[in-house]
């Protein structure tokens, strides 16, 4: 059955009532909701929301962790005719207030940790002259069995089991309102209809990627269109069970993979890079013979996979599969580009890797590498119903070395801005006609802002970006000017430019003249480091700098004052190379020395020093600025610590 709305998805859950639908994995075990249980609760909560005053087309916020209750609330909102507005758990109060005001949202489903933030919001949260000067109404999703401590708006108390009829859902009705991340200015809301979402779901269902025997691990925040559509909604529609781990640390993912017998994992490139790095770090610590054997076997497995299509890695590396996830077979990657080198290593190790390309505005998939026909150096083939064309860019910025494909494909047309039209493409930004006009051509094609071209066989190759938007390896999107404004508003910083290096956000800093004159180089770096760390607290984690380099001359700009961003990468590398040797770590106190010399921690500390060599680490090292660790690096590190030392 082809889905025309998410209402059809609820019907499908009812038709296959016995199997598991959502599994919330946590330290105390798994919380399993069957498909029939989920469907009946969705219907009952949708009726309760309608009884509580929710009207068709009303925007309802969703600020909660990935748990079965999140899935329940999302499906209930859209079943009741509402528009779900998912928030990131890392949202700041000012950004939250801006989005509430712009969207008109006055009702939010949430959990206990977010209640103080939401109840503390003041000022108007409605649009235009009808602004409402009050905090939004909260619907609690905490798993309190009777809802006793959450008041009348706990989800269990809102369940309405009467036979009241819910409104019919039309395909063109809006289902989701997703906001682009930002720190200043007018937020850009992306409304997606039921038809937009189901176009992508139906395309993936035709590929038969999953079925009732599968369990798909989803360690990504559901407020993103990629995990929402590809992981959750397609997973449920295919009959698979969706597994939600309690977090993204190594032990949390590893335990969920093993305990729930996951066959599929839906992730982003940083997750898979951390996975490969963790495997290779473990191999590198086992001695030369094992290192050499691993590399030879992997090279052989990759060669046979590429030449004949044979997938021998599962047999060659069976101890690895037994440890990582005995039944894991498929790795889906999206949100950003997965480097072909990483993808081929995973293929050589015995997993099937599938990648694609798209944007939130396209719900989100435009192209996809289908099973059996995947070309891992490309972004795949257009999904059914999607039409692509390419607008030549006369003065496009040169691509960086990191964006060039490893293998040059045969191409039959010049690169240009990728423009798309299809049933999954949104109709325009929420209450922003100017941005909508800029985003579409006169004949209705959406301007992606990415540069690409098709090869002779119709596969898409991304060669750069025509916009200044930065897409990090974890899939997070960053508007550099907005982040620059937060950091540059410092008495120590005269000028600051944000760029992406190896999938992370870094900065070039020109200090104020007085700061340059006062003290030496190391003192200046110390002061800037403290200033950047302090200002980082004002930003969501993905918008924080993981490293910076100091320059002593003004950054290059065009005649109209815009940064020449294509020059920043080489300038950053030169500035880092000329920074000199790092300062020696501070002397340890007697108490700290005794701690690190202890039997419990001494071996771990020595290993950490080797792990981060040649950087000299100390107990005062900043994970963010000194070591450049993001959340997925922490996942890799915790996996290694757990395997080597049993430290959880």
Coordinates of C-alpha atoms in Angstrom, one line a residue:
X1 CA 0.0 0.0 0.0
X2 CA 1.4 3.4 -1.0
X3 CA 1.2 6.0 1.8
X4 CA -0.5 9.2 1.0
X5 CA -0.3 10.7 4.6
X6 CA 1.1 9.7 8.0
X7 CA -2.5 8.6 8.8
X8 CA -1.9 5.7 6.5
X9 CA 1.2 4.8 8.5
X10 CA -0.9 4.6 11.7
X11 CA -3.3 2.3 9.8
X12 CA -0.3 0.1 8.8
X13 CA 0.7 -0.1 12.5
X14 CA -2.8 -1.3 13.4
X15 CA -2.8 -3.9 10.6
X16 CA 0.5 -5.4 11.9
X17 CA -0.3 -5.0 15.6
X18 CA 1.8 -7.8 17.1
X19 CA 5.4 -6.9 16.3
X20 CA 7.5 -4.4 18.2
X21 CA 7.4 -0.8 16.9
X22 CA 9.6 1.2 19.2
X23 CA 12.2 0.0 21.7
X24 CA 13.6 2.5 24.1
X25 CA 16.9 1.1 25.4
X26 CA 18.3 2.3 28.7
X27 CA 20.5 1.3 31.6
X28 CA 17.6 -0.5 33.2
X29 CA 16.7 -2.5 30.1
X30 CA 14.4 -2.0 27.2
X31 CA 11.0 -0.4 27.0
X32 CA 9.1 -2.1 24.2
X33 CA 6.0 -0.7 22.6
X34 CA 4.2 -3.0 20.1
X35 CA 2.8 -1.7 16.8
X36 CA -0.7 -2.1 18.0
X37 CA 0.1 -0.5 21.4
X38 CA 1.7 2.5 19.6
X39 CA -1.2 2.9 17.2
X40 CA -3.9 2.8 19.9
X41 CA -2.0 5.3 22.1
X42 CA -1.5 7.6 19.1
X43 CA -5.2 7.6 18.3
X44 CA -6.1 8.1 22.0
X45 CA -3.7 10.9 22.6
X46 CA -4.7 12.6 19.3
X47 CA -8.3 12.6 20.5
X48 CA -7.2 14.0 23.9
X49 CA -5.3 16.8 22.2
X50 CA -8.4 17.7 20.1
X51 CA -10.6 17.6 23.2
X52 CA -8.0 19.9 24.9
X53 CA -8.4 22.5 22.1
X54 CA -5.9 21.6 19.5
X55 CA -7.1 22.9 16.1
X56 CA -6.2 21.8 12.6
X57 CA -3.1 23.5 11.4
X58 CA -1.9 24.5 14.9
X59 CA 1.8 24.3 15.6
X60 CA 2.7 22.1 18.5
X61 CA 6.3 22.0 19.9
X62 CA 8.2 18.9 20.8
X63 CA 11.2 19.3 23.1
X64 CA 12.1 15.9 24.6
X65 CA 14.8 13.2 24.3
X66 CA 14.5 10.3 21.9
X67 CA 12.2 7.9 23.7
X68 CA 9.0 6.0 22.8
X69 CA 7.0 9.0 24.2
X70 CA 8.6 11.3 21.6
X71 CA 7.3 9.0 18.8
X72 CA 3.9 8.9 20.4
X73 CA 3.6 12.7 20.7
X74 CA 4.8 13.3 17.1
X75 CA 2.4 10.9 15.6
X76 CA -0.5 12.1 17.8
X77 CA 0.1 15.7 16.9
X78 CA -0.1 15.0 13.1
X79 CA -3.0 12.5 13.5
X80 CA -4.9 15.3 15.3
X81 CA -4.3 17.6 12.3
X82 CA -1.6 19.6 14.0
X83 CA 1.9 20.5 12.8
X84 CA 4.8 19.1 14.8
X85 CA 7.6 21.5 15.6
X86 CA 10.6 19.4 16.9
X87 CA 13.3 21.2 18.9
X88 CA 16.9 20.2 19.5
X89 CA 17.6 19.4 23.2
X90 CA 20.5 21.8 23.0
X91 CA 18.5 24.8 22.0
X92 CA 19.2 28.0 23.9
X93 CA 16.5 30.1 25.6
X94 CA 16.9 33.1 23.2
X95 CA 16.6 30.9 20.1
X96 CA 13.7 29.0 21.6
X97 CA 11.9 32.3 22.2
X98 CA 12.6 33.5 18.7
X99 CA 11.2 30.3 17.2
X100 CA 8.1 30.3 19.4
X101 CA 7.3 33.9 18.4
X102 CA 7.9 33.3 14.7
X103 CA 6.0 29.9 14.5
X104 CA 3.1 30.9 16.7
X105 CA 3.6 27.8 18.9
X106 CA 1.8 28.0 22.2
X107 CA 1.7 24.3 23.2
X108 CA 4.8 22.1 23.8
X109 CA 5.2 18.5 24.6
X110 CA 8.2 18.1 26.9
X111 CA 9.8 16.3 29.8
X112 CA 10.8 17.2 33.3
X113 CA 14.4 18.6 32.6
X114 CA 13.0 21.3 30.2
X115 CA 10.1 22.5 32.3
X116 CA 12.1 25.2 34.2
X117 CA 13.4 26.6 30.9
X118 CA 10.0 26.7 29.3
X119 CA 8.2 28.0 32.3
X120 CA 10.8 30.8 32.6
X121 CA 10.1 32.1 29.1
X122 CA 8.7 35.6 29.2
X123 CA 7.5 37.9 26.5
X124 CA 5.2 37.2 23.7
X125 CA 5.2 33.9 21.9
X126 CA 2.6 34.5 19.2
X127 CA 2.9 36.1 15.8
X128 CA 1.9 39.6 14.8
X129 CA -0.7 41.7 16.6
X130 CA -2.2 38.6 18.3
X131 CA 0.9 38.0 20.4
X132 CA 0.3 36.2 23.6
X133 CA 2.5 37.5 26.5
X134 CA 2.7 34.1 28.4
X135 CA 4.8 31.0 28.5
X136 CA 3.4 28.1 26.4
X137 CA 1.1 25.3 27.7
X138 CA 3.2 22.2 28.6
X139 CA 2.2 18.6 27.9
X140 CA 4.3 16.2 29.9
X141 CA 5.9 13.1 28.3
X142 CA 7.6 11.8 31.4
X143 CA 7.2 8.1 31.9
X144 CA 5.3 8.5 35.2
X145 CA 3.0 5.5 35.1
X146 CA 0.0 7.4 36.5
X147 CA 1.2 10.9 35.8
X148 CA 0.5 11.9 39.4
X149 CA 3.3 14.3 39.7
X150 CA 2.9 15.9 36.3
X151 CA -0.6 17.4 36.6
X152 CA -3.5 17.1 34.3
X153 CA -1.5 17.6 31.2
X154 CA 0.6 14.3 31.5
X155 CA 0.2 12.3 28.3
X156 CA -1.4 9.3 30.2
X157 CA -4.1 11.6 31.6
X158 CA -4.8 13.0 28.1
X159 CA -5.6 9.6 26.5
X160 CA -9.1 9.6 25.2
X161 CA -10.5 6.1 24.5
X162 CA -13.9 7.2 23.3
X163 CA -14.8 6.4 19.7
X164 CA -14.6 10.0 18.6
X165 CA -13.6 10.4 15.0
X166 CA -10.4 12.1 14.2
X167 CA -10.2 14.6 11.2
X168 CA -9.3 13.2 7.8
X169 CA -5.8 14.1 6.8
X170 CA -5.2 15.4 3.3
X171 CA -1.8 14.9 1.6
X172 CA -1.2 18.6 1.2
X173 CA -1.7 19.3 4.9
X174 CA 1.4 20.4 6.8
X175 CA 2.9 17.8 9.1
X176 CA 6.3 19.2 10.3
X177 CA 7.8 22.6 10.8
X178 CA 11.6 22.4 11.0
X179 CA 13.7 25.4 11.8
X180 CA 17.2 26.0 10.5
X181 CA 19.7 26.5 13.3
X182 CA 20.8 30.1 14.0
X183 CA 21.7 32.6 16.7
X184 CA 20.6 35.9 15.3
X185 CA 18.1 37.4 12.8
X186 CA 14.8 35.9 11.6
X187 CA 14.7 32.1 11.9
X188 CA 13.8 30.2 8.7
X189 CA 11.1 27.6 9.2
X190 CA 10.7 24.7 6.7
X191 CA 7.2 23.4 6.6
X192 CA 6.9 19.8 5.2
X193 CA 3.5 18.3 4.1
X194 CA 2.4 14.8 4.5
X195 CA 2.9 14.4 0.8
X196 CA 6.5 15.6 1.1
X197 CA 7.3 13.1 3.8
X198 CA 5.5 10.1 2.2
X199 CA 7.1 10.7 -1.2
X200 CA 10.5 9.9 0.4
X201 CA 9.1 7.1 2.6
X202 CA 7.5 5.4 -0.5
X203 CA 10.7 5.7 -2.4
X204 CA 12.7 3.9 0.3
X205 CA 10.0 1.3 0.8
X206 CA 10.3 0.3 -2.8
X207 CA 14.0 -0.6 -2.2
X208 CA 13.0 -3.1 0.5
X209 CA 15.8 -2.0 2.8
X210 CA 14.1 -3.3 5.9
X211 CA 11.3 -5.6 6.9
X212 CA 9.5 -7.0 10.0
X213 CA 12.6 -9.0 11.0
X214 CA 14.8 -6.0 11.2
X215 CA 15.6 -3.7 14.1
X216 CA 17.0 -0.3 13.2
X217 CA 19.2 1.5 15.7
X218 CA 18.6 5.3 15.6
X219 CA 21.2 7.1 17.7
X220 CA 20.4 10.5 16.1
X221 CA 18.2 13.4 17.4
X222 CA 14.8 13.1 15.8
X223 CA 14.3 16.8 15.3
X224 CA 16.4 16.4 12.1
X225 CA 14.5 15.5 8.9
X226 CA 17.0 12.8 8.0
X227 CA 16.6 10.5 11.1
X228 CA 12.9 11.4 11.3
X229 CA 12.1 10.4 7.8
X230 CA 14.7 7.8 6.9
X231 CA 15.1 6.2 10.4
X232 CA 11.8 6.6 12.3
X233 CA 9.0 6.9 9.7
X234 CA 10.4 4.6 7.1
X235 CA 11.4 2.1 9.7
X236 CA 7.9 2.0 11.1
X237 CA 6.3 1.8 7.6
X238 CA 8.5 -1.1 6.6
X239 CA 7.5 -3.2 9.7
X240 CA 10.9 -2.9 11.4
X241 CA 11.3 -2.0 15.0
X242 CA 13.0 1.3 15.7
X243 CA 15.6 1.1 18.6
X244 CA 16.3 4.4 20.5
X245 CA 19.5 4.2 22.6
X246 CA 19.7 6.2 25.8
X247 CA 22.6 8.3 24.3
X248 CA 25.4 8.4 21.8
X249 CA 28.4 7.3 24.0
X250 CA 30.2 4.1 23.0
X251 CA 28.7 1.9 25.7
X252 CA 25.2 3.2 25.1
X253 CA 25.4 2.4 21.4
X254 CA 27.2 -0.9 21.9
X255 CA 24.8 -2.2 24.5
X256 CA 21.8 -1.2 22.4
X257 CA 23.3 -3.0 19.3
X258 CA 23.9 -6.2 21.2
X259 CA 20.9 -6.2 23.6
X260 CA 18.3 -5.4 20.9
X261 CA 19.9 -7.5 18.2
X262 CA 20.0 -4.5 15.7
X263 CA 20.4 -5.3 12.0
X264 CA 20.5 -1.7 10.7
X265 CA 22.1 1.5 12.0
X266 CA 21.1 4.9 10.8
X267 CA 23.9 7.4 11.4
X268 CA 26.0 10.3 10.2
X269 CA 29.6 10.3 8.9
X270 CA 31.1 11.3 12.2
X271 CA 29.6 8.2 13.8
X272 CA 31.1 5.9 11.2
X273 CA 34.5 7.7 11.3
X274 CA 34.5 7.2 15.1
X275 CA 33.6 3.6 14.5
X276 CA 36.5 3.0 12.1
X277 CA 38.9 4.9 14.3
X278 CA 37.9 2.8 17.3
X279 CA 38.4 -0.4 15.4
X280 CA 41.8 0.6 14.0
X281 CA 43.0 2.0 17.4
X282 CA 42.3 -1.3 18.9
X283 CA 44.1 -3.1 16.2
X284 CA 47.1 -0.8 16.4
X285 CA 47.5 -1.6 20.1
X286 CA 47.8 -5.3 19.4
X287 CA 51.3 -5.5 17.9
X288 CA 52.9 -5.5 14.4
X289 CA 51.8 -8.9 13.3
X290 CA 48.1 -8.3 14.0
X291 CA 48.3 -4.8 12.5
X292 CA 49.9 -6.2 9.3
X293 CA 47.4 -9.1 9.0
X294 CA 44.4 -6.7 9.5
X295 CA 45.6 -4.4 6.8
X296 CA 46.3 -7.2 4.3
X297 CA 42.9 -8.8 4.9
X298 CA 41.1 -5.5 4.7
X299 CA 42.8 -4.6 1.4
X300 CA 41.9 -8.0 0.0
X301 CA 38.3 -7.8 1.1
X302 CA 37.9 -4.3 -0.4
X303 CA 39.5 -5.4 -3.7
X304 CA 37.2 -8.4 -4.0
X305 CA 34.2 -6.3 -3.1
X306 CA 35.0 -3.7 -5.7
X307 CA 36.0 -6.1 -8.5
X308 CA 33.5 -8.9 -8.1
X309 CA 30.9 -7.6 -5.6
X310 CA 31.8 -10.3 -3.1
X311 CA 31.2 -9.3 0.5
X312 CA 33.6 -11.5 2.5
X313 CA 34.4 -9.2 5.3
X314 CA 31.7 -10.7 7.6
X315 CA 33.6 -14.0 7.5
X316 CA 37.1 -12.5 7.5
X317 CA 36.4 -10.3 10.5
X318 CA 33.8 -12.4 12.3
X319 CA 35.3 -11.6 15.8
X320 CA 34.8 -7.9 15.1
X321 CA 31.1 -8.5 14.1
X322 CA 30.5 -10.6 17.2
X323 CA 31.8 -7.8 19.4
X324 CA 30.3 -4.7 17.6
X325 CA 26.9 -6.3 16.8
X326 CA 26.4 -9.9 15.7
X327 CA 23.4 -9.2 13.5
X328 CA 24.3 -5.7 12.2
X329 CA 24.3 -5.8 8.4
X330 CA 23.4 -2.4 7.0
X331 CA 24.8 1.1 7.8
X332 CA 22.9 4.1 6.4
X333 CA 24.7 7.4 6.4
X334 CA 23.3 10.8 5.7
X335 CA 23.3 14.4 6.9
X336 CA 26.8 15.1 5.4
X337 CA 29.2 13.5 3.0
X338 CA 30.7 10.1 4.0
X339 CA 34.2 10.0 2.7
X340 CA 34.6 7.1 0.2
X341 CA 37.7 5.9 2.1
X342 CA 35.6 5.4 5.3
X343 CA 32.8 3.9 3.3
X344 CA 35.0 1.3 1.6
X345 CA 36.7 0.3 4.8
X346 CA 33.2 -0.4 6.3
X347 CA 32.3 -2.4 3.2
X348 CA 35.6 -4.3 3.4
X349 CA 34.9 -5.1 7.0
X350 CA 31.6 -6.7 6.0
X351 CA 28.8 -4.2 6.3
X352 CA 26.7 -2.8 3.5
X353 CA 26.9 1.0 3.4
X354 CA 24.2 3.2 1.8
X355 CA 24.4 6.9 1.3
X356 CA 22.4 9.7 -0.2
X357 CA 22.0 13.5 -0.5
X358 CA 19.3 16.0 0.4
X359 CA 18.2 18.9 2.5
X360 CA 15.5 19.5 5.1
X361 CA 13.6 21.4 2.4
X362 CA 13.4 18.1 0.4
X363 CA 12.1 16.0 3.3
X364 CA 15.1 15.2 3.0
X365 CA 16.3 12.8 0.2
X366 CA 17.0 13.9 -3.4
X367 CA 19.4 11.2 -4.4
X368 CA 20.2 7.8 -3.0
X369 CA 22.7 5.0 -3.6
X370 CA 20.4 1.9 -3.9
X371 CA 21.5 -1.6 -2.8
X372 CA 23.4 -3.5 -5.5
X373 CA 24.0 -0.3 -7.5
X374 CA 25.7 1.9 -5.0
X375 CA 28.7 4.1 -6.1
X376 CA 30.2 5.2 -2.9
X377 CA 32.2 8.1 -4.5
X378 CA 28.9 9.6 -5.6
X379 CA 25.7 10.9 -3.9
X380 CA 23.6 8.4 -5.8
X381 CA 20.7 8.4 -8.2
X382 CA 17.7 10.8 -8.1
X383 CA 14.8 9.2 -6.2
X384 CA 11.6 8.5 -8.0
X385 CA 9.7 11.6 -9.0
X386 CA 12.7 14.0 -8.5
X387 CA 13.9 16.1 -11.4
X388 CA 17.4 17.6 -11.1
X389 CA 19.0 20.3 -13.2
X390 CA 22.2 22.4 -12.9
X391 CA 22.5 26.2 -13.2
X392 CA 26.1 27.2 -14.3
X393 CA 27.9 29.3 -11.7
X394 CA 30.1 31.9 -13.4
X395 CA 32.0 32.9 -10.3
X396 CA 31.6 30.0 -7.9
X397 CA 34.1 29.7 -5.1
X398 CA 36.7 27.0 -5.7
X399 CA 36.1 23.7 -4.0
X400 CA 38.4 22.8 -1.1
X401 CA 40.7 19.8 -1.4
X402 CA 38.5 17.9 1.1
X403 CA 35.5 18.2 -1.1
X404 CA 37.1 16.7 -4.2
X405 CA 36.0 13.1 -4.9
X406 CA 38.7 10.5 -4.6
X407 CA 37.9 9.2 -8.0
X408 CA 37.2 11.5 -11.0
X409 CA 34.0 10.2 -12.6
X410 CA 33.2 10.5 -16.3
X411 CA 30.8 13.4 -16.6
X412 CA 28.7 14.6 -19.4
X413 CA 27.8 18.1 -18.2
X414 CA 29.5 21.0 -16.4
X415 CA 29.0 21.6 -12.7
X416 CA 26.4 24.0 -11.6
X417 CA 24.0 24.8 -8.7
X418 CA 21.8 21.8 -8.1
X419 CA 18.1 22.7 -8.6
X420 CA 15.4 20.2 -7.8
X421 CA 11.7 19.7 -8.3
X422 CA 9.5 16.8 -7.1
X423 CA 6.8 15.7 -4.7
X424 CA 9.2 15.8 -1.7
X425 CA 10.2 19.4 -2.2
X426 CA 8.6 21.9 0.2
X427 CA 6.5 24.8 -1.1
X428 CA 8.2 27.7 0.7
X429 CA 9.5 29.0 4.1
X430 CA 7.2 29.7 7.0
X431 CA 6.0 33.3 7.0
X432 CA 9.0 34.4 5.0
X433 CA 8.0 35.3 1.4
X434 CA 11.3 37.0 0.7
X435 CA 13.3 33.9 1.5
X436 CA 10.9 31.8 -0.5
X437 CA 11.3 34.0 -3.6
X438 CA 15.1 33.6 -3.3
X439 CA 14.9 29.9 -2.8
X440 CA 12.9 29.1 -6.0
X441 CA 13.4 29.7 -9.7
X442 CA 10.6 31.3 -11.8
X443 CA 9.5 27.9 -13.0
X444 CA 9.4 26.3 -9.5
X445 CA 12.8 24.6 -9.1
X446 CA 14.3 24.7 -5.6
X447 CA 17.8 26.2 -5.4
X448 CA 19.9 23.9 -3.1
X449 CA 22.9 26.1 -3.0
X450 CA 25.1 23.1 -3.6
X451 CA 27.2 22.6 -6.8
X452 CA 27.1 19.3 -8.6
X453 CA 26.9 17.4 -11.8
X454 CA 25.7 14.0 -13.1
X455 CA 28.0 11.5 -14.5
X456 CA 27.3 9.5 -17.7
X457 CA 25.2 7.0 -15.7
X458 CA 23.1 9.5 -14.0
X459 CA 24.8 9.5 -10.5
X460 CA 25.1 12.8 -8.8
X461 CA 28.5 14.2 -7.7
X462 CA 28.7 17.1 -5.3
X463 CA 31.7 19.3 -6.1
X464 CA 31.2 22.3 -3.7
X465 CA 28.8 24.8 -2.4
X466 CA 27.7 28.1 -3.8
X467 CA 26.4 29.3 -0.4
X468 CA 28.4 30.1 2.7
X469 CA 26.5 27.5 4.7
X470 CA 28.9 25.1 6.5
X471 CA 27.8 21.5 6.8
X472 CA 29.7 19.7 9.5
X473 CA 30.6 16.0 9.4
X474 CA 27.8 15.2 11.9
X475 CA 25.2 16.8 9.5
X476 CA 24.8 20.0 11.5
X477 CA 24.4 23.2 9.4
X478 CA 26.1 26.4 10.5
X479 CA 25.8 29.9 9.1
X480 CA 29.3 31.3 9.8
X481 CA 28.4 34.9 10.0
X482 CA 26.0 34.3 12.9
X483 CA 28.6 32.3 14.9
X484 CA 31.3 34.9 14.1
X485 CA 29.1 37.6 15.6
X486 CA 29.0 35.9 18.9
X487 CA 32.8 35.3 19.2
X488 CA 33.9 38.6 17.6
X489 CA 31.9 40.6 20.1
X490 CA 34.9 40.5 22.5
X491 CA 37.3 43.2 23.6
X492 CA 40.2 40.9 22.8
X493 CA 39.1 40.0 19.2
X494 CA 39.3 42.4 16.3
X495 CA 38.3 40.0 13.6
X496 CA 37.2 36.4 13.5
X497 CA 36.4 34.0 10.7
X498 CA 34.7 30.6 11.1
X499 CA 35.5 27.7 8.8
X500 CA 35.3 23.9 8.6
X501 CA 38.4 21.8 8.9
X502 CA 38.1 18.0 8.8
X503 CA 34.5 18.1 9.7
X504 CA 34.9 20.4 12.7
X505 CA 34.3 24.1 13.3
X506 CA 37.4 26.2 13.8
X507 CA 38.3 29.9 13.8
X508 CA 40.9 32.3 12.6
X509 CA 41.4 35.1 15.1
X510 CA 42.9 38.5 14.6
X511 CA 43.4 40.0 18.1
X512 CA 42.9 43.6 19.0
X513 CA 46.1 45.7 18.7
X514 CA 46.3 46.2 22.4
X515 CA 46.0 42.5 23.1
X516 CA 48.8 41.8 20.6
X517 CA 51.1 44.3 22.4
X518 CA 50.3 43.1 25.9
X519 CA 52.3 40.0 27.1
X520 CA 53.8 37.3 24.9
X521 CA 52.4 34.9 22.4
X522 CA 51.6 32.2 25.0
X523 CA 49.8 34.7 27.3
X524 CA 47.8 36.0 24.3
X525 CA 46.8 32.4 23.4
X526 CA 45.8 31.7 27.0
X527 CA 43.6 34.8 27.2
X528 CA 41.9 34.1 23.9
X529 CA 41.4 30.5 24.8
X530 CA 39.5 31.5 28.0
X531 CA 37.5 34.1 26.1
X532 CA 36.5 31.7 23.4
X533 CA 35.5 29.0 26.0
X534 CA 33.4 31.6 27.8
X535 CA 31.6 32.7 24.7
X536 CA 31.1 29.1 23.5
X537 CA 28.6 28.7 26.4
X538 CA 26.2 31.0 24.5
X539 CA 26.0 28.7 21.5
X540 CA 24.7 25.2 20.9
X541 CA 27.5 22.6 21.0
X542 CA 27.7 22.2 17.3
X543 CA 28.3 25.9 16.8
X544 CA 31.3 26.1 19.2
X545 CA 34.9 26.3 17.9
X546 CA 36.9 23.2 18.4
X547 CA 40.2 25.0 17.6
X548 CA 41.5 28.4 16.6
X549 CA 44.6 29.9 15.1
X550 CA 46.0 33.4 15.6
X551 CA 46.7 35.7 12.6
X552 CA 48.4 39.1 12.8
X553 CA 47.1 40.7 9.6
X554 CA 43.6 41.5 8.5
X555 CA 41.7 38.7 6.8
X556 CA 41.3 39.0 3.0
X557 CA 38.0 40.5 1.8
X558 CA 36.3 41.4 -1.5
X559 CA 35.7 45.0 -2.6
X560 CA 32.3 44.9 -0.9
X561 CA 33.8 43.7 2.4
X562 CA 32.9 40.0 2.2
X563 CA 35.4 37.5 3.5
X564 CA 37.2 35.5 0.8
X565 CA 36.1 32.2 2.5
X566 CA 37.8 30.0 -0.1
X567 CA 41.2 31.3 1.2
X568 CA 40.5 30.6 4.9
X569 CA 41.5 26.9 4.8
X570 CA 45.0 27.4 3.6
X571 CA 45.4 30.4 5.9
X572 CA 44.4 28.4 8.9
X573 CA 46.9 25.6 8.1
X574 CA 49.7 28.2 7.7
X575 CA 48.8 29.9 10.9
X576 CA 48.7 26.6 12.8
X577 CA 52.0 25.5 11.3
X578 CA 53.7 28.7 12.4
X579 CA 52.3 28.6 15.9
X580 CA 55.5 27.0 17.3
X581 CA 55.8 24.3 19.9
X582 CA 53.0 24.0 22.4
X583 CA 53.6 25.1 25.9
X584 CA 54.7 22.5 28.4
X585 CA 51.9 21.2 30.6
X586 CA 51.7 22.7 34.1
X587 CA 53.4 20.9 37.0
X588 CA 51.2 18.4 38.7
X589 CA 50.4 18.7 42.4
X590 CA 51.5 15.9 44.7
X591 CA 47.9 14.8 45.0
X592 CA 47.4 14.7 41.3
X593 CA 50.6 12.9 40.7
X594 CA 49.6 10.3 43.3
X595 CA 46.3 9.9 41.5
X596 CA 47.8 9.4 38.1
X597 CA 50.5 7.0 39.5
X598 CA 47.9 4.8 41.1
X599 CA 47.2 1.3 39.9
X600 CA 43.7 2.2 38.9
X601 CA 44.5 5.2 36.7
X602 CA 48.2 5.1 35.9
X603 CA 47.8 2.7 32.9
X604 CA 44.8 4.7 31.6
X605 CA 46.7 8.0 31.8
X606 CA 49.7 6.6 30.0
X607 CA 47.5 5.3 27.2
X608 CA 45.7 8.7 26.9
X609 CA 49.1 10.5 26.6
X610 CA 50.0 8.1 23.7
X611 CA 46.5 8.4 22.2
X612 CA 46.8 12.2 21.8
X613 CA 50.5 12.4 21.0
X614 CA 52.2 14.5 19.8
X615 CA 50.0 16.9 21.8
X616 CA 51.0 17.2 25.4
X617 CA 47.9 16.7 27.5
X618 CA 47.3 17.6 31.1
X619 CA 44.5 17.4 33.6
X620 CA 43.6 21.0 32.6
X621 CA 43.4 20.1 28.8
X622 CA 40.2 21.4 27.2
X623 CA 38.5 18.5 25.3
X624 CA 36.9 21.1 23.0
X625 CA 39.8 23.5 22.2
X626 CA 42.9 21.6 23.1
X627 CA 41.9 18.1 21.8
X628 CA 39.2 19.0 19.3
X629 CA 36.8 16.4 20.6
X630 CA 33.2 16.4 19.6
X631 CA 30.4 14.1 20.8
X632 CA 31.3 11.4 18.3
X633 CA 35.0 11.6 19.2
X634 CA 33.9 11.0 22.8
X635 CA 31.9 7.9 21.6
X636 CA 35.1 6.5 20.0
X637 CA 37.2 7.3 23.1
X638 CA 34.7 5.7 25.4
X639 CA 34.5 2.6 23.2
X640 CA 38.3 2.3 23.4
X641 CA 38.4 2.8 27.2
X642 CA 35.7 0.3 27.7
X643 CA 37.4 -2.4 25.6
X644 CA 40.9 -1.8 26.9
X645 CA 40.3 -1.1 30.6
X646 CA 36.7 -2.0 31.3
X647 CA 35.9 1.6 32.2
X648 CA 32.3 2.5 31.5

